[in-house]
Amino acid sequence: MALKHSPVRAVWRIAWTMATFTAAEIVVCGLSAFPVVLIWWWLTRWSAPSTAARLALYGLALAPSYILFALGLMVVSSLATRVTGWWTPPNAELRIADLDRPLLNWARYMASIHVVRVLAGTLFRATPIWTAYLRLHGARVGRRVYVASLALSDYNLLEFGDDVVIGDDAHISAHTVEGGVVKTARVRLGDRVTIGLGSVIEIGVEAGPGCQVGALSLVPKHTRLHANAVYLGIPVRRADRESAPGKAQGGDWQRDK
Ligand SMILES: CC(C)(COP(=O)(O)OP(=O)(O)OC[C@H]1O[C@@H](n2cnc3c(N)ncnc32)[C@H](O)[C@@H]1OP(=O)(O)O)[C@@H](O)C(=O)NCCC(=O)NCCS
């Protein structure tokens, strides 16, 4: 046990994790940039009629180059995740102090999806392209799903039905950290679920088809939300007309744990 928590082991494990993550990202970003490099190699060899024409062409090519790189990054990073096996393990409890392999794999996974979030997410969120990226990363996502928020993580443990909409800044994560332990559980949202702007959906939450979570609400871990119901507040309470006549007057608030 003493050996497991020795400072030397910890430093070595953290250094190894950071080095392998950095090496992987250099390869991923390099491969993603390759088509752009080829295009610029061709552009720089183009015999332009004048310097002004050459400069104009470079200027015009800049933004499309970045978009092409960002698209490539989404594909290559998803392939890299499959090759490395850096995922969030389902239903796990990982002590941070132990620095065991599953925890370090999870840390590298979080870091690698963050790189894509920063470099590509701001361009493509709320589009079918971002939905396709989540799918490539192992999320089980139905048709016509729109994710406007970049605050999702643990994609391989997310399951969304058809016509799900996730509002901007909604936080959906299949991991939490409590008392020095990383805990994971799948998040499942049925068909036509809407998660309101800025809401927090904790681990293990399941929402039935047609369920609506209001803006700025908190759904605690392992909560089951009823189909076709409206939930509001911190923590959420059921507020639709069926359960609370006269609108959200607090009479019959409910959720299942
Ligand atoms: C939850 C929601 C769907 C409810 O809509 P609705 O059924 O039409 O209900 P109402 O707007 O009539 O509001 C019902 C009551 O709940 C209150 N309420 C509405 N949204 C609330 C919220 N997010 N938090 C707390 N209370 C809320 C209203 O003030 C109202 O209270 P009152 O009866 O005392 O006046 C809607 O308010 C909402 O939050 N939509 C967010 C949609 C969103 O963010 N989509 C993401 C993509 S843009």
PDB file of C-alpha atoms and ligand atoms in Angstrom:
ATOM      1  CA  MET A   1       0.000   0.000   0.000  1.00  0.00           C
ATOM      2  CA  ALA A   2       2.852   2.349   0.942  1.00  0.00           C
ATOM      3  CA  LEU A   3       4.491   1.626  -2.418  1.00  0.00           C
ATOM      4  CA  LYS A   4       1.212   2.364  -4.221  1.00  0.00           C
ATOM      5  CA  HIS A   5       1.103   5.856  -2.762  1.00  0.00           C
ATOM      6  CA  SER A   6       4.822   6.641  -2.915  1.00  0.00           C
ATOM      7  CA  PRO A   7       5.642  10.122  -4.272  1.00  0.00           C
ATOM      8  CA  VAL A   8       8.087   8.654  -6.806  1.00  0.00           C
ATOM      9  CA  ARG A   9       5.380   6.426  -8.282  1.00  0.00           C
ATOM     10  CA  ALA A  10       2.959   9.349  -8.391  1.00  0.00           C
ATOM     11  CA  VAL A  11       5.426  11.657 -10.149  1.00  0.00           C
ATOM     12  CA  TRP A  12       6.351   8.926 -12.629  1.00  0.00           C
ATOM     13  CA  ARG A  13       2.726   8.075 -13.410  1.00  0.00           C
ATOM     14  CA  ILE A  14       1.699  11.708 -13.876  1.00  0.00           C
ATOM     15  CA  ALA A  15       4.762  12.439 -16.029  1.00  0.00           C
ATOM     16  CA  TRP A  16       4.091   9.346 -18.171  1.00  0.00           C
ATOM     17  CA  THR A  17       0.433  10.303 -18.581  1.00  0.00           C
ATOM     18  CA  MET A  18       1.294  13.852 -19.624  1.00  0.00           C
ATOM     19  CA  ALA A  19       4.053  12.706 -21.988  1.00  0.00           C
ATOM     20  CA  THR A  20       1.887  10.107 -23.732  1.00  0.00           C
ATOM     21  CA  PHE A  21      -1.029  12.537 -23.966  1.00  0.00           C
ATOM     22  CA  THR A  22       1.226  15.221 -25.474  1.00  0.00           C
ATOM     23  CA  ALA A  23       2.738  12.742 -27.964  1.00  0.00           C
ATOM     24  CA  ALA A  24      -0.724  11.530 -28.985  1.00  0.00           C
ATOM     25  CA  GLU A  25      -1.999  15.089 -29.464  1.00  0.00           C
ATOM     26  CA  ILE A  26       1.026  16.032 -31.582  1.00  0.00           C
ATOM     27  CA  VAL A  27       0.236  13.101 -33.889  1.00  0.00           C
ATOM     28  CA  VAL A  28      -3.518  13.821 -33.890  1.00  0.00           C
ATOM     29  CA  CYS A  29      -3.076  17.537 -34.655  1.00  0.00           C
ATOM     30  CA  GLY A  30      -0.378  16.781 -37.232  1.00  0.00           C
ATOM     31  CA  LEU A  31      -2.560  14.298 -39.117  1.00  0.00           C
ATOM     32  CA  SER A  32      -5.538  16.671 -38.909  1.00  0.00           C
ATOM     33  CA  ALA A  33      -3.472  19.490 -40.380  1.00  0.00           C
ATOM     34  CA  PHE A  34      -2.074  17.342 -43.184  1.00  0.00           C
ATOM     35  CA  PRO A  35      -4.699  18.231 -45.868  1.00  0.00           C
ATOM     36  CA  VAL A  36      -4.225  21.919 -45.028  1.00  0.00           C
ATOM     37  CA  VAL A  37      -0.446  21.584 -45.299  1.00  0.00           C
ATOM     38  CA  LEU A  38      -0.850  19.986 -48.734  1.00  0.00           C
ATOM     39  CA  ILE A  39      -3.119  22.829 -49.904  1.00  0.00           C
ATOM     40  CA  TRP A  40      -0.667  25.479 -48.657  1.00  0.00           C
ATOM     41  CA  TRP A  41       2.234  23.624 -50.243  1.00  0.00           C
ATOM     42  CA  TRP A  42       0.385  23.933 -53.551  1.00  0.00           C
ATOM     43  CA  LEU A  43      -0.608  27.579 -52.899  1.00  0.00           C
ATOM     44  CA  THR A  44       2.953  28.674 -52.193  1.00  0.00           C
ATOM     45  CA  ARG A  45       4.034  27.188 -55.517  1.00  0.00           C
ATOM     46  CA  TRP A  46       1.299  28.943 -57.477  1.00  0.00           C
ATOM     47  CA  SER A  47       2.792  31.475 -59.902  1.00  0.00           C
ATOM     48  CA  ALA A  48       0.592  34.434 -59.014  1.00  0.00           C
ATOM     49  CA  PRO A  49       0.317  37.365 -61.481  1.00  0.00           C
ATOM     50  CA  SER A  50       1.360  39.791 -58.697  1.00  0.00           C
ATOM     51  CA  THR A  51       2.353  39.931 -55.026  1.00  0.00           C
ATOM     52  CA  ALA A  52      -1.021  41.496 -54.239  1.00  0.00           C
ATOM     53  CA  ALA A  53      -2.835  38.530 -55.819  1.00  0.00           C
ATOM     54  CA  ARG A  54      -0.680  36.105 -53.839  1.00  0.00           C
ATOM     55  CA  LEU A  55      -1.353  37.924 -50.550  1.00  0.00           C
ATOM     56  CA  ALA A  56      -5.086  38.082 -51.313  1.00  0.00           C
ATOM     57  CA  LEU A  57      -5.146  34.361 -51.981  1.00  0.00           C
ATOM     58  CA  TYR A  58      -3.362  33.605 -48.693  1.00  0.00           C
ATOM     59  CA  GLY A  59      -5.829  35.788 -46.850  1.00  0.00           C
ATOM     60  CA  LEU A  60      -8.809  34.063 -48.459  1.00  0.00           C
ATOM     61  CA  ALA A  61      -7.367  30.628 -47.703  1.00  0.00           C
ATOM     62  CA  LEU A  62      -6.830  31.211 -43.970  1.00  0.00           C
ATOM     63  CA  ALA A  63     -10.374  30.721 -42.626  1.00  0.00           C
ATOM     64  CA  PRO A  64     -11.204  27.696 -44.850  1.00  0.00           C
ATOM     65  CA  SER A  65      -7.879  26.177 -43.766  1.00  0.00           C
ATOM     66  CA  TYR A  66      -8.866  26.437 -40.116  1.00  0.00           C
ATOM     67  CA  ILE A  67     -12.295  24.928 -40.816  1.00  0.00           C
ATOM     68  CA  LEU A  68     -10.693  22.045 -42.710  1.00  0.00           C
ATOM     69  CA  PHE A  69      -8.258  21.449 -39.826  1.00  0.00           C
ATOM     70  CA  ALA A  70     -11.092  21.509 -37.266  1.00  0.00           C
ATOM     71  CA  LEU A  71     -13.113  18.984 -39.310  1.00  0.00           C
ATOM     72  CA  GLY A  72     -10.073  16.733 -39.613  1.00  0.00           C
ATOM     73  CA  LEU A  73      -9.418  17.034 -35.883  1.00  0.00           C
ATOM     74  CA  MET A  74     -12.886  15.737 -35.027  1.00  0.00           C
ATOM     75  CA  VAL A  75     -12.390  12.645 -37.181  1.00  0.00           C
ATOM     76  CA  VAL A  76      -8.750  11.916 -36.299  1.00  0.00           C
ATOM     77  CA  SER A  77      -9.254  12.420 -32.551  1.00  0.00           C
ATOM     78  CA  SER A  78     -12.168   9.981 -32.599  1.00  0.00           C
ATOM     79  CA  LEU A  79     -10.001   7.389 -34.362  1.00  0.00           C
ATOM     80  CA  ALA A  80      -7.190   8.036 -31.870  1.00  0.00           C
ATOM     81  CA  THR A  81      -9.549   7.398 -28.958  1.00  0.00           C
ATOM     82  CA  ARG A  82     -10.408   4.014 -30.442  1.00  0.00           C
ATOM     83  CA  VAL A  83      -6.737   3.164 -30.984  1.00  0.00           C
ATOM     84  CA  THR A  84      -5.555   4.241 -27.508  1.00  0.00           C
ATOM     85  CA  GLY A  85      -8.599   2.935 -25.603  1.00  0.00           C
ATOM     86  CA  TRP A  86      -8.707   6.136 -23.515  1.00  0.00           C
ATOM     87  CA  TRP A  87     -12.397   6.190 -22.524  1.00  0.00           C
ATOM     88  CA  THR A  88     -14.533   6.768 -19.441  1.00  0.00           C
ATOM     89  CA  PRO A  89     -15.159   3.351 -17.846  1.00  0.00           C
ATOM     90  CA  PRO A  90     -18.860   2.688 -17.044  1.00  0.00           C
ATOM     91  CA  ASN A  91     -20.069   2.309 -13.442  1.00  0.00           C
ATOM     92  CA  ALA A  92     -16.593   2.837 -12.022  1.00  0.00           C
ATOM     93  CA  GLU A  93     -15.248   4.213  -8.744  1.00  0.00           C
ATOM     94  CA  LEU A  94     -11.644   5.347  -9.201  1.00  0.00           C
ATOM     95  CA  ARG A  95      -9.632   6.710  -6.269  1.00  0.00           C
ATOM     96  CA  ILE A  96      -7.589   9.671  -7.500  1.00  0.00           C
ATOM     97  CA  ALA A  97      -4.793   8.954  -4.975  1.00  0.00           C
ATOM     98  CA  ASP A  98      -4.256   5.466  -6.453  1.00  0.00           C
ATOM     99  CA  LEU A  99      -3.397   6.884  -9.917  1.00  0.00           C
ATOM    100  CA  ASP A 100      -4.290   3.522 -11.451  1.00  0.00           C
ATOM    101  CA  ARG A 101      -4.423   2.962 -15.203  1.00  0.00           C
ATOM    102  CA  PRO A 102      -8.240   3.402 -15.663  1.00  0.00           C
ATOM    103  CA  LEU A 103      -8.064   6.758 -13.889  1.00  0.00           C
ATOM    104  CA  LEU A 104      -5.131   7.931 -16.000  1.00  0.00           C
ATOM    105  CA  ASN A 105      -6.837   6.726 -19.195  1.00  0.00           C
ATOM    106  CA  TRP A 106      -9.926   8.662 -18.185  1.00  0.00           C
ATOM    107  CA  ALA A 107      -7.797  11.778 -17.503  1.00  0.00           C
ATOM    108  CA  ARG A 108      -6.214  11.516 -20.964  1.00  0.00           C
ATOM    109  CA  TYR A 109      -9.666  11.062 -22.513  1.00  0.00           C
ATOM    110  CA  MET A 110     -10.967  14.192 -20.756  1.00  0.00           C
ATOM    111  CA  ALA A 111      -7.927  16.164 -21.905  1.00  0.00           C
ATOM    112  CA  SER A 112      -8.185  14.968 -25.514  1.00  0.00           C
ATOM    113  CA  ILE A 113     -11.883  15.830 -25.873  1.00  0.00           C
ATOM    114  CA  HIS A 114     -11.103  19.219 -24.342  1.00  0.00           C
ATOM    115  CA  VAL A 115      -8.612  19.936 -27.128  1.00  0.00           C
ATOM    116  CA  VAL A 116     -11.337  19.261 -29.732  1.00  0.00           C
ATOM    117  CA  ARG A 117     -13.880  21.260 -27.723  1.00  0.00           C
ATOM    118  CA  VAL A 118     -11.564  24.302 -27.762  1.00  0.00           C
ATOM    119  CA  LEU A 119     -10.311  24.018 -31.348  1.00  0.00           C
ATOM    120  CA  ALA A 120     -13.470  22.767 -33.126  1.00  0.00           C
ATOM    121  CA  GLY A 121     -16.412  22.905 -30.719  1.00  0.00           C
ATOM    122  CA  THR A 122     -16.925  26.653 -30.832  1.00  0.00           C
ATOM    123  CA  LEU A 123     -17.303  26.433 -34.626  1.00  0.00           C
ATOM    124  CA  PHE A 124     -19.554  23.396 -34.905  1.00  0.00           C
ATOM    125  CA  ARG A 125     -21.682  23.143 -31.725  1.00  0.00           C
ATOM    126  CA  ALA A 126     -25.447  23.010 -32.321  1.00  0.00           C
ATOM    127  CA  THR A 127     -24.901  21.623 -35.832  1.00  0.00           C
ATOM    128  CA  PRO A 128     -25.328  18.082 -37.184  1.00  0.00           C
ATOM    129  CA  ILE A 129     -21.532  18.033 -37.583  1.00  0.00           C
ATOM    130  CA  TRP A 130     -21.036  18.277 -33.804  1.00  0.00           C
ATOM    131  CA  THR A 131     -23.679  15.580 -33.291  1.00  0.00           C
ATOM    132  CA  ALA A 132     -21.813  13.350 -35.752  1.00  0.00           C
ATOM    133  CA  TYR A 133     -18.590  13.993 -33.833  1.00  0.00           C
ATOM    134  CA  LEU A 134     -20.222  12.878 -30.561  1.00  0.00           C
ATOM    135  CA  ARG A 135     -21.408   9.735 -32.337  1.00  0.00           C
ATOM    136  CA  LEU A 136     -17.914   9.045 -33.680  1.00  0.00           C
ATOM    137  CA  HIS A 137     -16.690   9.374 -30.099  1.00  0.00           C
ATOM    138  CA  GLY A 138     -18.946   6.577 -28.898  1.00  0.00           C
ATOM    139  CA  ALA A 139     -22.059   8.491 -27.809  1.00  0.00           C
ATOM    140  CA  ARG A 140     -25.281   6.683 -28.714  1.00  0.00           C
ATOM    141  CA  VAL A 141     -27.193   9.509 -30.349  1.00  0.00           C
ATOM    142  CA  GLY A 142     -30.447   9.327 -32.293  1.00  0.00           C
ATOM    143  CA  ARG A 143     -31.605  11.354 -35.289  1.00  0.00           C
ATOM    144  CA  ARG A 144     -32.118  15.140 -35.380  1.00  0.00           C
ATOM    145  CA  VAL A 145     -30.204  15.710 -32.149  1.00  0.00           C
ATOM    146  CA  TYR A 146     -28.806  19.214 -31.542  1.00  0.00           C
ATOM    147  CA  VAL A 147     -26.211  19.873 -28.845  1.00  0.00           C
ATOM    148  CA  ALA A 148     -25.580  23.599 -28.358  1.00  0.00           C
ATOM    149  CA  SER A 149     -23.528  23.127 -25.199  1.00  0.00           C
ATOM    150  CA  LEU A 150     -19.818  22.401 -25.022  1.00  0.00           C
ATOM    151  CA  ALA A 151     -20.128  21.370 -21.361  1.00  0.00           C
ATOM    152  CA  LEU A 152     -20.718  17.684 -22.124  1.00  0.00           C
ATOM    153  CA  SER A 153     -18.122  15.053 -21.270  1.00  0.00           C
ATOM    154  CA  ASP A 154     -17.666  11.259 -21.118  1.00  0.00           C
ATOM    155  CA  TYR A 155     -19.294  10.983 -24.542  1.00  0.00           C
ATOM    156  CA  ASN A 156     -19.061   7.184 -24.604  1.00  0.00           C
ATOM    157  CA  LEU A 157     -21.460   7.011 -21.636  1.00  0.00           C
ATOM    158  CA  LEU A 158     -24.125   9.326 -23.105  1.00  0.00           C
ATOM    159  CA  GLU A 159     -27.292   7.962 -24.748  1.00  0.00           C
ATOM    160  CA  PHE A 160     -29.712  10.375 -26.439  1.00  0.00           C
ATOM    161  CA  GLY A 161     -32.860   9.361 -28.342  1.00  0.00           C
ATOM    162  CA  ASP A 162     -34.242  11.061 -31.466  1.00  0.00           C
ATOM    163  CA  ASP A 163     -35.047  14.810 -31.471  1.00  0.00           C
ATOM    164  CA  VAL A 164     -33.148  15.578 -28.258  1.00  0.00           C
ATOM    165  CA  VAL A 165     -32.059  19.223 -27.818  1.00  0.00           C
ATOM    166  CA  ILE A 166     -29.399  20.256 -25.325  1.00  0.00           C
ATOM    167  CA  GLY A 167     -29.414  24.005 -24.584  1.00  0.00           C
ATOM    168  CA  ASP A 168     -26.324  26.185 -24.492  1.00  0.00           C
ATOM    169  CA  ASP A 169     -24.187  25.839 -21.343  1.00  0.00           C
ATOM    170  CA  ALA A 170     -26.112  22.778 -20.110  1.00  0.00           C
ATOM    171  CA  HIS A 171     -23.704  20.542 -18.228  1.00  0.00           C
ATOM    172  CA  ILE A 172     -24.082  16.810 -18.865  1.00  0.00           C
ATOM    173  CA  SER A 173     -21.419  14.562 -17.498  1.00  0.00           C
ATOM    174  CA  ALA A 174     -21.216  10.831 -16.812  1.00  0.00           C
ATOM    175  CA  HIS A 175     -18.575  11.390 -14.139  1.00  0.00           C
ATOM    176  CA  THR A 176     -18.474  13.169 -10.829  1.00  0.00           C
ATOM    177  CA  VAL A 177     -15.789  13.543  -8.159  1.00  0.00           C
ATOM    178  CA  GLU A 178     -16.740  13.015  -4.541  1.00  0.00           C
ATOM    179  CA  GLY A 179     -14.300  12.657  -1.639  1.00  0.00           C
ATOM    180  CA  GLY A 180     -11.306  12.016  -3.870  1.00  0.00           C
ATOM    181  CA  VAL A 181     -13.118   9.347  -5.899  1.00  0.00           C
ATOM    182  CA  VAL A 182     -14.146   9.650  -9.562  1.00  0.00           C
ATOM    183  CA  LYS A 183     -17.546   7.977 -10.004  1.00  0.00           C
ATOM    184  CA  THR A 184     -19.141   7.230 -13.368  1.00  0.00           C
ATOM    185  CA  ALA A 185     -22.599   6.238 -14.617  1.00  0.00           C
ATOM    186  CA  ARG A 186     -24.402   6.504 -17.950  1.00  0.00           C
ATOM    187  CA  VAL A 187     -26.778   9.390 -18.689  1.00  0.00           C
ATOM    188  CA  ARG A 188     -29.812   8.390 -20.781  1.00  0.00           C
ATOM    189  CA  LEU A 189     -32.204  10.879 -22.388  1.00  0.00           C
ATOM    190  CA  GLY A 190     -35.236   9.504 -24.263  1.00  0.00           C
ATOM    191  CA  ASP A 191     -36.723  10.773 -27.520  1.00  0.00           C
ATOM    192  CA  ARG A 192     -37.725  14.474 -27.649  1.00  0.00           C
ATOM    193  CA  VAL A 193     -36.092  15.379 -24.331  1.00  0.00           C
ATOM    194  CA  THR A 194     -35.079  19.051 -24.008  1.00  0.00           C
ATOM    195  CA  ILE A 195     -32.449  20.130 -21.521  1.00  0.00           C
ATOM    196  CA  GLY A 196     -32.795  23.858 -20.813  1.00  0.00           C
ATOM    197  CA  LEU A 197     -30.064  26.446 -21.016  1.00  0.00           C
ATOM    198  CA  GLY A 198     -27.464  26.267 -18.242  1.00  0.00           C
ATOM    199  CA  SER A 199     -28.889  23.184 -16.528  1.00  0.00           C
ATOM    200  CA  VAL A 200     -26.815  20.574 -14.710  1.00  0.00           C
ATOM    201  CA  ILE A 201     -27.526  16.885 -15.353  1.00  0.00           C
ATOM    202  CA  GLU A 202     -25.577  14.676 -12.967  1.00  0.00           C
ATOM    203  CA  ILE A 203     -24.404  11.071 -13.389  1.00  0.00           C
ATOM    204  CA  GLY A 204     -26.835   8.196 -13.807  1.00  0.00           C
ATOM    205  CA  VAL A 205     -29.794  10.425 -14.741  1.00  0.00           C
ATOM    206  CA  GLU A 206     -32.481   8.888 -16.943  1.00  0.00           C
ATOM    207  CA  ALA A 207     -35.160  11.047 -18.581  1.00  0.00           C
ATOM    208  CA  GLY A 208     -38.235   9.498 -20.200  1.00  0.00           C
ATOM    209  CA  PRO A 209     -39.392  10.458 -23.719  1.00  0.00           C
ATOM    210  CA  GLY A 210     -40.766  13.974 -24.090  1.00  0.00           C
ATOM    211  CA  CYS A 211     -39.416  15.165 -20.752  1.00  0.00           C
ATOM    212  CA  GLN A 212     -38.463  18.882 -20.476  1.00  0.00           C
ATOM    213  CA  VAL A 213     -35.904  20.224 -18.000  1.00  0.00           C
ATOM    214  CA  GLY A 214     -36.242  23.987 -17.515  1.00  0.00           C
ATOM    215  CA  ALA A 215     -33.404  26.451 -17.875  1.00  0.00           C
ATOM    216  CA  LEU A 216     -30.927  26.725 -14.960  1.00  0.00           C
ATOM    217  CA  SER A 217     -32.197  23.551 -13.270  1.00  0.00           C
ATOM    218  CA  LEU A 218     -30.245  20.863 -11.416  1.00  0.00           C
ATOM    219  CA  VAL A 219     -31.060  17.172 -11.848  1.00  0.00           C
ATOM    220  CA  PRO A 220     -29.288  15.264  -9.032  1.00  0.00           C
ATOM    221  CA  LYS A 221     -27.400  12.032  -9.691  1.00  0.00           C
ATOM    222  CA  HIS A 222     -29.350   8.838 -10.474  1.00  0.00           C
ATOM    223  CA  THR A 223     -32.651  10.715 -10.788  1.00  0.00           C
ATOM    224  CA  ARG A 224     -35.354   9.246 -13.057  1.00  0.00           C
ATOM    225  CA  LEU A 225     -37.478  11.844 -14.761  1.00  0.00           C
ATOM    226  CA  HIS A 226     -40.944  10.837 -15.975  1.00  0.00           C
ATOM    227  CA  ALA A 227     -41.903  10.836 -19.656  1.00  0.00           C
ATOM    228  CA  ASN A 228     -43.679  13.965 -20.983  1.00  0.00           C
ATOM    229  CA  ALA A 229     -43.179  15.811 -17.694  1.00  0.00           C
ATOM    230  CA  VAL A 230     -41.697  19.276 -17.035  1.00  0.00           C
ATOM    231  CA  TYR A 231     -39.052  19.656 -14.338  1.00  0.00           C
ATOM    232  CA  LEU A 232     -37.743  22.921 -12.905  1.00  0.00           C
ATOM    233  CA  GLY A 233     -35.550  24.224 -10.128  1.00  0.00           C
ATOM    234  CA  ILE A 234     -32.605  23.312  -7.923  1.00  0.00           C
ATOM    235  CA  PRO A 235     -32.982  20.444  -7.334  1.00  0.00           C
ATOM    236  CA  VAL A 236     -35.661  19.819  -9.955  1.00  0.00           C
ATOM    237  CA  ARG A 237     -39.288  19.302  -9.020  1.00  0.00           C
ATOM    238  CA  ARG A 238     -42.038  18.195 -11.376  1.00  0.00           C
ATOM    239  CA  ALA A 239     -43.981  21.215 -12.566  1.00  0.00           C
ATOM    240  CA  ASP A 240     -46.214  20.249 -15.466  1.00  0.00           C
ATOM    241  CA  ARG A 241     -49.927  20.857 -15.384  1.00  0.00           C
ATOM    242  CA  GLU A 242     -50.875  17.200 -15.031  1.00  0.00           C
ATOM    243  CA  SER A 243     -49.124  16.829 -11.687  1.00  0.00           C
ATOM    244  CA  ALA A 244     -49.395  20.395 -10.480  1.00  0.00           C
ATOM    245  CA  PRO A 245     -52.760  21.934 -11.430  1.00  0.00           C
ATOM    246  CA  GLY A 246     -52.649  25.694 -11.843  1.00  0.00           C
ATOM    247  CA  LYS A 247     -49.077  25.400 -13.097  1.00  0.00           C
ATOM    248  CA  ALA A 248     -45.991  25.096 -10.903  1.00  0.00           C
ATOM    249  CA  GLN A 249     -47.551  25.833  -7.541  1.00  0.00           C
ATOM    250  CA  GLY A 250     -45.544  23.285  -5.587  1.00  0.00           C
ATOM    251  CA  GLY A 251     -48.411  20.931  -4.717  1.00  0.00           C
ATOM    252  CA  ASP A 252     -47.273  17.684  -6.295  1.00  0.00           C
ATOM    253  CA  TRP A 253     -43.612  18.091  -7.087  1.00  0.00           C
ATOM    254  CA  GLN A 254     -42.006  14.756  -7.708  1.00  0.00           C
ATOM    255  CA  ARG A 255     -39.089  12.880  -9.120  1.00  0.00           C
ATOM    256  CA  ASP A 256     -37.820   9.333  -8.574  1.00  0.00           C
ATOM    257  CA  LYS A 257     -34.381   8.415  -7.285  1.00  0.00           C
TER     258      LYS A 257
HETATM  259  C1  LIG B   1     -39.416  24.527 -18.512  1.00  0.00           C
HETATM  260  C2  LIG B   1     -40.168  25.201 -19.616  1.00  0.00           C
HETATM  261  C3  LIG B   1     -40.125  24.303 -20.870  1.00  0.00           C
HETATM  262  C4  LIG B   1     -41.590  25.369 -19.126  1.00  0.00           C
HETATM  263  O1  LIG B   1     -42.387  25.991 -20.124  1.00  0.00           O
HETATM  264  P1  LIG B   1     -43.989  26.060 -19.906  1.00  0.00           P
HETATM  265  O2  LIG B   1     -44.518  24.674 -19.658  1.00  0.00           O
HETATM  266  O3  LIG B   1     -44.524  26.829 -21.060  1.00  0.00           O
HETATM  267  O4  LIG B   1     -44.147  26.812 -18.535  1.00  0.00           O
HETATM  268  P2  LIG B   1     -44.276  28.394 -18.252  1.00  0.00           P
HETATM  269  O5  LIG B   1     -43.251  29.137 -19.065  1.00  0.00           O
HETATM  270  O6  LIG B   1     -45.704  28.767 -18.413  1.00  0.00           O
HETATM  271  O7  LIG B   1     -43.840  28.482 -16.730  1.00  0.00           O
HETATM  272  C5  LIG B   1     -44.530  27.782 -15.700  1.00  0.00           C
HETATM  273  C6  LIG B   1     -44.054  28.300 -14.362  1.00  0.00           C
HETATM  274  O8  LIG B   1     -42.708  27.846 -14.121  1.00  0.00           O
HETATM  275  C7  LIG B   1     -41.845  28.973 -13.955  1.00  0.00           C
HETATM  276  N1  LIG B   1     -40.626  28.645 -14.665  1.00  0.00           N
HETATM  277  C8  LIG B   1     -40.459  28.517 -16.007  1.00  0.00           C
HETATM  278  N2  LIG B   1     -39.195  28.167 -16.301  1.00  0.00           N
HETATM  279  C9  LIG B   1     -38.551  28.057 -15.126  1.00  0.00           C
HETATM  280  C10 LIG B   1     -37.224  27.719 -14.779  1.00  0.00           C
HETATM  281  N3  LIG B   1     -36.325  27.396 -15.714  1.00  0.00           N
HETATM  282  N4  LIG B   1     -36.872  27.686 -13.473  1.00  0.00           N
HETATM  283  C11 LIG B   1     -37.791  27.997 -12.527  1.00  0.00           C
HETATM  284  N5  LIG B   1     -39.077  28.321 -12.796  1.00  0.00           N
HETATM  285  C12 LIG B   1     -39.436  28.371 -14.083  1.00  0.00           C
HETATM  286  C13 LIG B   1     -42.575  30.157 -14.570  1.00  0.00           C
HETATM  287  O9  LIG B   1     -42.145  31.366 -14.005  1.00  0.00           O
HETATM  288  C14 LIG B   1     -43.988  29.816 -14.256  1.00  0.00           C
HETATM  289  O10 LIG B   1     -44.245  30.129 -12.908  1.00  0.00           O
HETATM  290  P3  LIG B   1     -45.686  30.766 -12.468  1.00  0.00           P
HETATM  291  O11 LIG B   1     -46.717  29.754 -12.858  1.00  0.00           O
HETATM  292  O12 LIG B   1     -45.536  30.956 -10.998  1.00  0.00           O
HETATM  293  O13 LIG B   1     -45.816  32.032 -13.233  1.00  0.00           O
HETATM  294  C15 LIG B   1     -39.567  26.567 -20.002  1.00  0.00           C
HETATM  295  O14 LIG B   1     -39.858  27.530 -18.998  1.00  0.00           O
HETATM  296  C16 LIG B   1     -38.053  26.531 -20.101  1.00  0.00           C
HETATM  297  O15 LIG B   1     -37.301  26.645 -19.132  1.00  0.00           O
HETATM  298  N6  LIG B   1     -37.592  26.401 -21.327  1.00  0.00           N
HETATM  299  C17 LIG B   1     -36.165  26.337 -21.565  1.00  0.00           C
HETATM  300  C18 LIG B   1     -35.985  25.884 -22.955  1.00  0.00           C
HETATM  301  C19 LIG B   1     -34.529  25.802 -23.275  1.00  0.00           C
HETATM  302  O16 LIG B   1     -33.664  26.278 -22.586  1.00  0.00           O
HETATM  303  N7  LIG B   1     -34.267  25.124 -24.375  1.00  0.00           N
HETATM  304  C20 LIG B   1     -32.912  24.889 -24.804  1.00  0.00           C
HETATM  305  C21 LIG B   1     -32.715  25.163 -26.245  1.00  0.00           C
HETATM  306  S1  LIG B   1     -32.860  26.897 -26.606  1.00  0.00           S
END
